Short mmCIF file of C-alpha atoms in Angstrom, two decimals:
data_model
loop_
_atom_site.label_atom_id
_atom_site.label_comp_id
_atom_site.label_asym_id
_atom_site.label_seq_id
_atom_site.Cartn_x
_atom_site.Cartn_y
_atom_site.Cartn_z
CA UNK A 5 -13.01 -8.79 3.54
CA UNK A 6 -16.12 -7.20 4.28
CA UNK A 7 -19.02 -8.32 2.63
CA UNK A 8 -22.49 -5.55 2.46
CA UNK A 9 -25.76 -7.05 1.26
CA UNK A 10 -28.58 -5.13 0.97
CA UNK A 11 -32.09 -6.73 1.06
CA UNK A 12 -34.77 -6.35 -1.20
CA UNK A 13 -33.43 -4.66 -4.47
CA UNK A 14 -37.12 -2.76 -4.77
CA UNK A 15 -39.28 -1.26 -2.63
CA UNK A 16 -42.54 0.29 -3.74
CA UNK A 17 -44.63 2.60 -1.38
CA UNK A 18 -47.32 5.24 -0.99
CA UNK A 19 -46.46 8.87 -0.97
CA UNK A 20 -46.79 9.71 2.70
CA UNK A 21 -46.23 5.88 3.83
CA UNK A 22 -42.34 5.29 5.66
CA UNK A 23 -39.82 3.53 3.67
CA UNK A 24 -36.80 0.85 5.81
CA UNK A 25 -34.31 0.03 3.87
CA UNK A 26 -31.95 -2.48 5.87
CA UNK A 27 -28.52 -3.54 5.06
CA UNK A 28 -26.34 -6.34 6.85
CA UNK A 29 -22.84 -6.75 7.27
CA UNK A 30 -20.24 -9.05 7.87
CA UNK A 31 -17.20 -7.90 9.27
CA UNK A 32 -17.75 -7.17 13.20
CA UNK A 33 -14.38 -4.26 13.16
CA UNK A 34 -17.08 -1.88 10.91
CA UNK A 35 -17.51 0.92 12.22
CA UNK A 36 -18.96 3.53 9.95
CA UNK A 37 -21.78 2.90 7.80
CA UNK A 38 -22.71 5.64 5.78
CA UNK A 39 -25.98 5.88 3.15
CA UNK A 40 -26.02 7.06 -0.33
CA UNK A 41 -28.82 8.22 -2.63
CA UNK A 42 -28.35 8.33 -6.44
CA UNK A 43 -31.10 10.00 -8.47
CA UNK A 44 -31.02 8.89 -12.51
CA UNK A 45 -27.98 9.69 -14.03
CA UNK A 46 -26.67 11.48 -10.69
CA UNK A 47 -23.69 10.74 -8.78
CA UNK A 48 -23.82 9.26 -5.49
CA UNK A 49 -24.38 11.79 -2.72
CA UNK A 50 -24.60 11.17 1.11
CA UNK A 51 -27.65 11.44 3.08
CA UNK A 52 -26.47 10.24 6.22
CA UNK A 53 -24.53 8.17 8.51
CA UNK A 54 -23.51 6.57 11.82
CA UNK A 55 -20.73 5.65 13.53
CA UNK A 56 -20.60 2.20 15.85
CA UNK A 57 -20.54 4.13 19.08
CA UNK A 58 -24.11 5.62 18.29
CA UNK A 59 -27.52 3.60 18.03
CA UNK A 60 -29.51 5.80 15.94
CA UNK A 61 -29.13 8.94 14.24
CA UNK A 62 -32.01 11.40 13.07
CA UNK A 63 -32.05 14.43 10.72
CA UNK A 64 -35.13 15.50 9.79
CA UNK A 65 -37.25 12.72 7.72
CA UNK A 66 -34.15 10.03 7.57
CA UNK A 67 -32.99 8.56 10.11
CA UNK A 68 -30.42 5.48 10.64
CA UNK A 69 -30.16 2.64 13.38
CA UNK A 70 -27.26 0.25 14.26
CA UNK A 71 -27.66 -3.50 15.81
CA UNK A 72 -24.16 -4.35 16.03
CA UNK A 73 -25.00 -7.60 17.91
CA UNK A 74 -26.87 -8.29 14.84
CA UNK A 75 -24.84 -6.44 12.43
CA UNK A 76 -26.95 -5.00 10.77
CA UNK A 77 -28.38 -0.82 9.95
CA UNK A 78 -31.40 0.61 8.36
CA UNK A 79 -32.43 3.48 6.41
CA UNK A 80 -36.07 5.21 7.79
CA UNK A 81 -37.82 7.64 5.84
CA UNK A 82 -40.67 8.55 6.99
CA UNK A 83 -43.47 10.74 5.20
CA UNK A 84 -42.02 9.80 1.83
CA UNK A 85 -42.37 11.86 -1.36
CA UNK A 86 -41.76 11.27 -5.02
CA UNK A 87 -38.52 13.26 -5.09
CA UNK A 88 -37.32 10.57 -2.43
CA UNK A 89 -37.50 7.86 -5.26
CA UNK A 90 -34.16 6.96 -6.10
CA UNK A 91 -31.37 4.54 -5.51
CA UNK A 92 -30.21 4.01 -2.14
CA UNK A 93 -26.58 1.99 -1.68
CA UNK A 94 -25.39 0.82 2.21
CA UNK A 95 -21.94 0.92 2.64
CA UNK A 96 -19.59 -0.24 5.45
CA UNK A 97 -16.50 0.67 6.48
CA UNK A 98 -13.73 -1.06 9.15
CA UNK A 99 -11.96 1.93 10.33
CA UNK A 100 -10.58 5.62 8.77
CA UNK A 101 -7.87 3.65 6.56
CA UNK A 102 -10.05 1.05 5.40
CA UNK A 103 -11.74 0.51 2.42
CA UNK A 104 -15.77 1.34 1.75
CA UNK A 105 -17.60 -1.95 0.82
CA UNK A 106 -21.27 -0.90 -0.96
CA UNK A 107 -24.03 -2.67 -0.70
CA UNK A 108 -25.71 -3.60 -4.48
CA UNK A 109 -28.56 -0.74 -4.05
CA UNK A 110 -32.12 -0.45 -3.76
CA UNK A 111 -34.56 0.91 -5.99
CA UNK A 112 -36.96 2.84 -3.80
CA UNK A 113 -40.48 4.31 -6.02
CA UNK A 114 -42.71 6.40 -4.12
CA UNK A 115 -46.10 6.20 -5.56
CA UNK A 116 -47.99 9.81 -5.65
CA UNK B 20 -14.59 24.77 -4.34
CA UNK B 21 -15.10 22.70 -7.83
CA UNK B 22 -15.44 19.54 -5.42
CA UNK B 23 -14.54 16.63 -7.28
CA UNK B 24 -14.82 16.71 -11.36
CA UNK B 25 -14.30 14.26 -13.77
CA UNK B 26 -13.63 14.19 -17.08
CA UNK B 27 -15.12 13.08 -20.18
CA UNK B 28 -18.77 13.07 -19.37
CA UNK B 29 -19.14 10.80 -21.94
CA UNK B 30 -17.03 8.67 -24.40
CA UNK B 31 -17.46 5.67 -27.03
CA UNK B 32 -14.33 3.65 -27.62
CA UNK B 33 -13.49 0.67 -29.81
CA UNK B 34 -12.26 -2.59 -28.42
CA UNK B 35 -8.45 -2.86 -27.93
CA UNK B 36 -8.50 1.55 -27.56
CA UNK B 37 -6.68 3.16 -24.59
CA UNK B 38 -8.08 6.21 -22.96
CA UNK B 39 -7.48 7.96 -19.68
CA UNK B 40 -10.49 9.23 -17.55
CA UNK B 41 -9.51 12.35 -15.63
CA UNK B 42 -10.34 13.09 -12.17
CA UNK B 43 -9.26 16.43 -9.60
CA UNK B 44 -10.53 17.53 -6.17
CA UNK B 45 -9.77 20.48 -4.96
CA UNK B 46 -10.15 19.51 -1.20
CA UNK B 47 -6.95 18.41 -0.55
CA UNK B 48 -8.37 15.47 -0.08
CA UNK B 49 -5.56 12.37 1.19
CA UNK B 50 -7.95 9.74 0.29
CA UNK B 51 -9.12 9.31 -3.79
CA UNK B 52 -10.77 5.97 -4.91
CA UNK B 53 -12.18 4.86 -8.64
CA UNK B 54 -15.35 2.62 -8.47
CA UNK B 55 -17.46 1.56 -11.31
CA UNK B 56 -21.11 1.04 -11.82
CA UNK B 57 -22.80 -1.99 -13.71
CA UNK B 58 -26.57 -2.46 -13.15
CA UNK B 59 -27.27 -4.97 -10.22
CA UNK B 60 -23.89 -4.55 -9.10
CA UNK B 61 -23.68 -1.31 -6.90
CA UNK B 62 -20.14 0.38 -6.70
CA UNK B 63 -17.15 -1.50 -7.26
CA UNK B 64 -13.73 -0.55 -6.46
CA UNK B 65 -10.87 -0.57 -8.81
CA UNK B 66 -8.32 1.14 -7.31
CA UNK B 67 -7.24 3.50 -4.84
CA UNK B 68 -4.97 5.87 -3.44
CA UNK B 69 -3.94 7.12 0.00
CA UNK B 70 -1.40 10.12 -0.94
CA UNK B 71 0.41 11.28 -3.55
CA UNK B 72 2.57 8.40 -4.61
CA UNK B 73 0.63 5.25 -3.19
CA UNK B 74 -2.10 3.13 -5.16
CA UNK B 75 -3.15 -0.03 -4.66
CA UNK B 76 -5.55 -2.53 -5.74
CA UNK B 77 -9.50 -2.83 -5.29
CA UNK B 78 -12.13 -5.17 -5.86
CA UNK B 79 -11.47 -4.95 -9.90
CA UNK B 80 -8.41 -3.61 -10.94
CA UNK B 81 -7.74 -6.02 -14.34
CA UNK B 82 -7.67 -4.30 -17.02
CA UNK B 83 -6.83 -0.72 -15.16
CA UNK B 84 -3.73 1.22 -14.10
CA UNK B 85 -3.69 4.77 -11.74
CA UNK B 86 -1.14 6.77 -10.58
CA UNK B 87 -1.34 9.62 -7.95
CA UNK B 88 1.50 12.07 -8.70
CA UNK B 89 -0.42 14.92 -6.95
CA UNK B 90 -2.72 15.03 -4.40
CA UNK B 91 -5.12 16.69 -6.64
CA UNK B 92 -5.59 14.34 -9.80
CA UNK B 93 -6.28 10.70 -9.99
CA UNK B 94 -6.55 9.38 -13.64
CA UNK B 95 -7.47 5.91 -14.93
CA UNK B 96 -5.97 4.61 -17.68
CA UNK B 97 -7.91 1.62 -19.60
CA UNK B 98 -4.54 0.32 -20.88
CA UNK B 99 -6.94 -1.56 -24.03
CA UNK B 100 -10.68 -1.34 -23.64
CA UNK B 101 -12.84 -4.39 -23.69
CA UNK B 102 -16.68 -4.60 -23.86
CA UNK B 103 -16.45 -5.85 -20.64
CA UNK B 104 -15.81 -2.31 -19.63
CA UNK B 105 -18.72 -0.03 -20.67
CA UNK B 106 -19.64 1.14 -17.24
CA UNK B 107 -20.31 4.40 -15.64
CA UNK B 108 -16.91 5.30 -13.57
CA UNK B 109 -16.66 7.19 -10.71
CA UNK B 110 -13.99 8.72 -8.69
CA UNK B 111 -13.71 9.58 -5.36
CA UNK B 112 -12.13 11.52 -2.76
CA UNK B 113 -11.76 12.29 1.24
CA UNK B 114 -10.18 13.64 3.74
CA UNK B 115 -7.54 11.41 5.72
CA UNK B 116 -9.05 12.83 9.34
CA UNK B 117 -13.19 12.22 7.68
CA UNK B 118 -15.32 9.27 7.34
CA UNK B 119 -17.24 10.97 4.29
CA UNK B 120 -16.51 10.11 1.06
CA UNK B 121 -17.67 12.38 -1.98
CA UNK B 122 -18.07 11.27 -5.46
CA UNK B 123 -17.44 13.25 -8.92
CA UNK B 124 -20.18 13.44 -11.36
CA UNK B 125 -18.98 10.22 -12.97
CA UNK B 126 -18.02 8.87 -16.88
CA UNK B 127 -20.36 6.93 -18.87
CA UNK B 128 -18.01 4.99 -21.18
CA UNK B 129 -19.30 2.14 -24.00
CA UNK B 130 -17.09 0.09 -25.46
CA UNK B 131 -17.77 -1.09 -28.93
#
């Protein structure tokens, strides 16, 4: 099965600074890898994702980037703020009837 | 739209207790999925469902049974709780034609 790990499980910055958060996978028939954020005692709630036929995808301060050679996609924030502190899980996917497969989550602080 | 609720928010049960968490979308969402939450351990599935009538197994079913006799509810049964088992739960849901997956507000359960 497909196997998410998500590399390292903190990440302290600046207010202002960017944040990457980069997840790899192992299962080359993923296809859709979408990114969560969970704020304390919140549920999970998407923030963005991409699909394997597209390289990178922007909206507004996130944005998302695929190696499939590699396989492997990161989260970019850039001008960070303390609301983005939070958890931020990976996930994978192999196709619309397939399972999602989470990465173990980050714990991104964002220093004022 | 409610989304996708849960309920209890919260709940304490003794070792060898049953209890049933409830969970509803009002999507008509194909798709609904439980997953649990243990520190260090990101999202876990236990079990899910594609339509009314179908479940199968996740990552961590032991200990758990669901049934899906509507598209709209998904309940877990803990069939006799275990320590093991104090986790936050969440359940799941999308649409059979989406990629995106949305969660309910989740269930913080101990077990004592």
């Amino acid at each position: 099965g497909e196997n998410v790990e998500q590399h390292p499980s903190t990440l302290s910055v600046q207010e202002g600074d960017s944040a990457v958060i980069k997840c790899t996978y192992s299962d080359s028939a993923s296809n859709y890898f979408p990114w969560y954020k969970q704020e304390l005692g919140k549920r999970p709630q998407l923030i963005i994702d991409i699909r394997s036929n597209v390289g990178e995808k922007k909206d507004q301060r996130i944005a998302v980037t695929l190696n499939k050679t590699a396989k492997h996609f990161s989260l970019h924030i850039t001008e960070t703020q303390p609301e983005d502190s939070a958890v931020y899980f990976c996930a994978a996917r192999g196709g619309a009837n397939s399972k999602l497969t989470f990465g173990k989550g980050i714990t991104l602080s964002v220093r004022p | 739209n409610a989304g996708v609720t849960q309920t209890p928010k919260f709940q304490v049960l003794k070792t060898g207790q049953s209890m049933t968490l409830q969970c509803a979308q009002d999507m008509n969402h194909e798709y609904m999925s439980w997953y649990r939450q243990d520190p260090g351990m990101g999202l876990r599935l236990i079990h899910y469902s594609v339509g009314a009538g179908i479940t199968d197994q996740g990552e961590v079913p032991n200990g758990y049974n669901v049934s899906r006799s509507t598209t709209e509810d998904f309940p877990l049964r803990l069939l006799s709780a275990a320590p093991s088992q104090t986790s936050v739960y969440f359940c799941a849901s999308r649409a059979g034609s989406s990629y995106e997956q949305y969660f309910g507000p989740g269930t913080r359960l101990t077990v004592t």
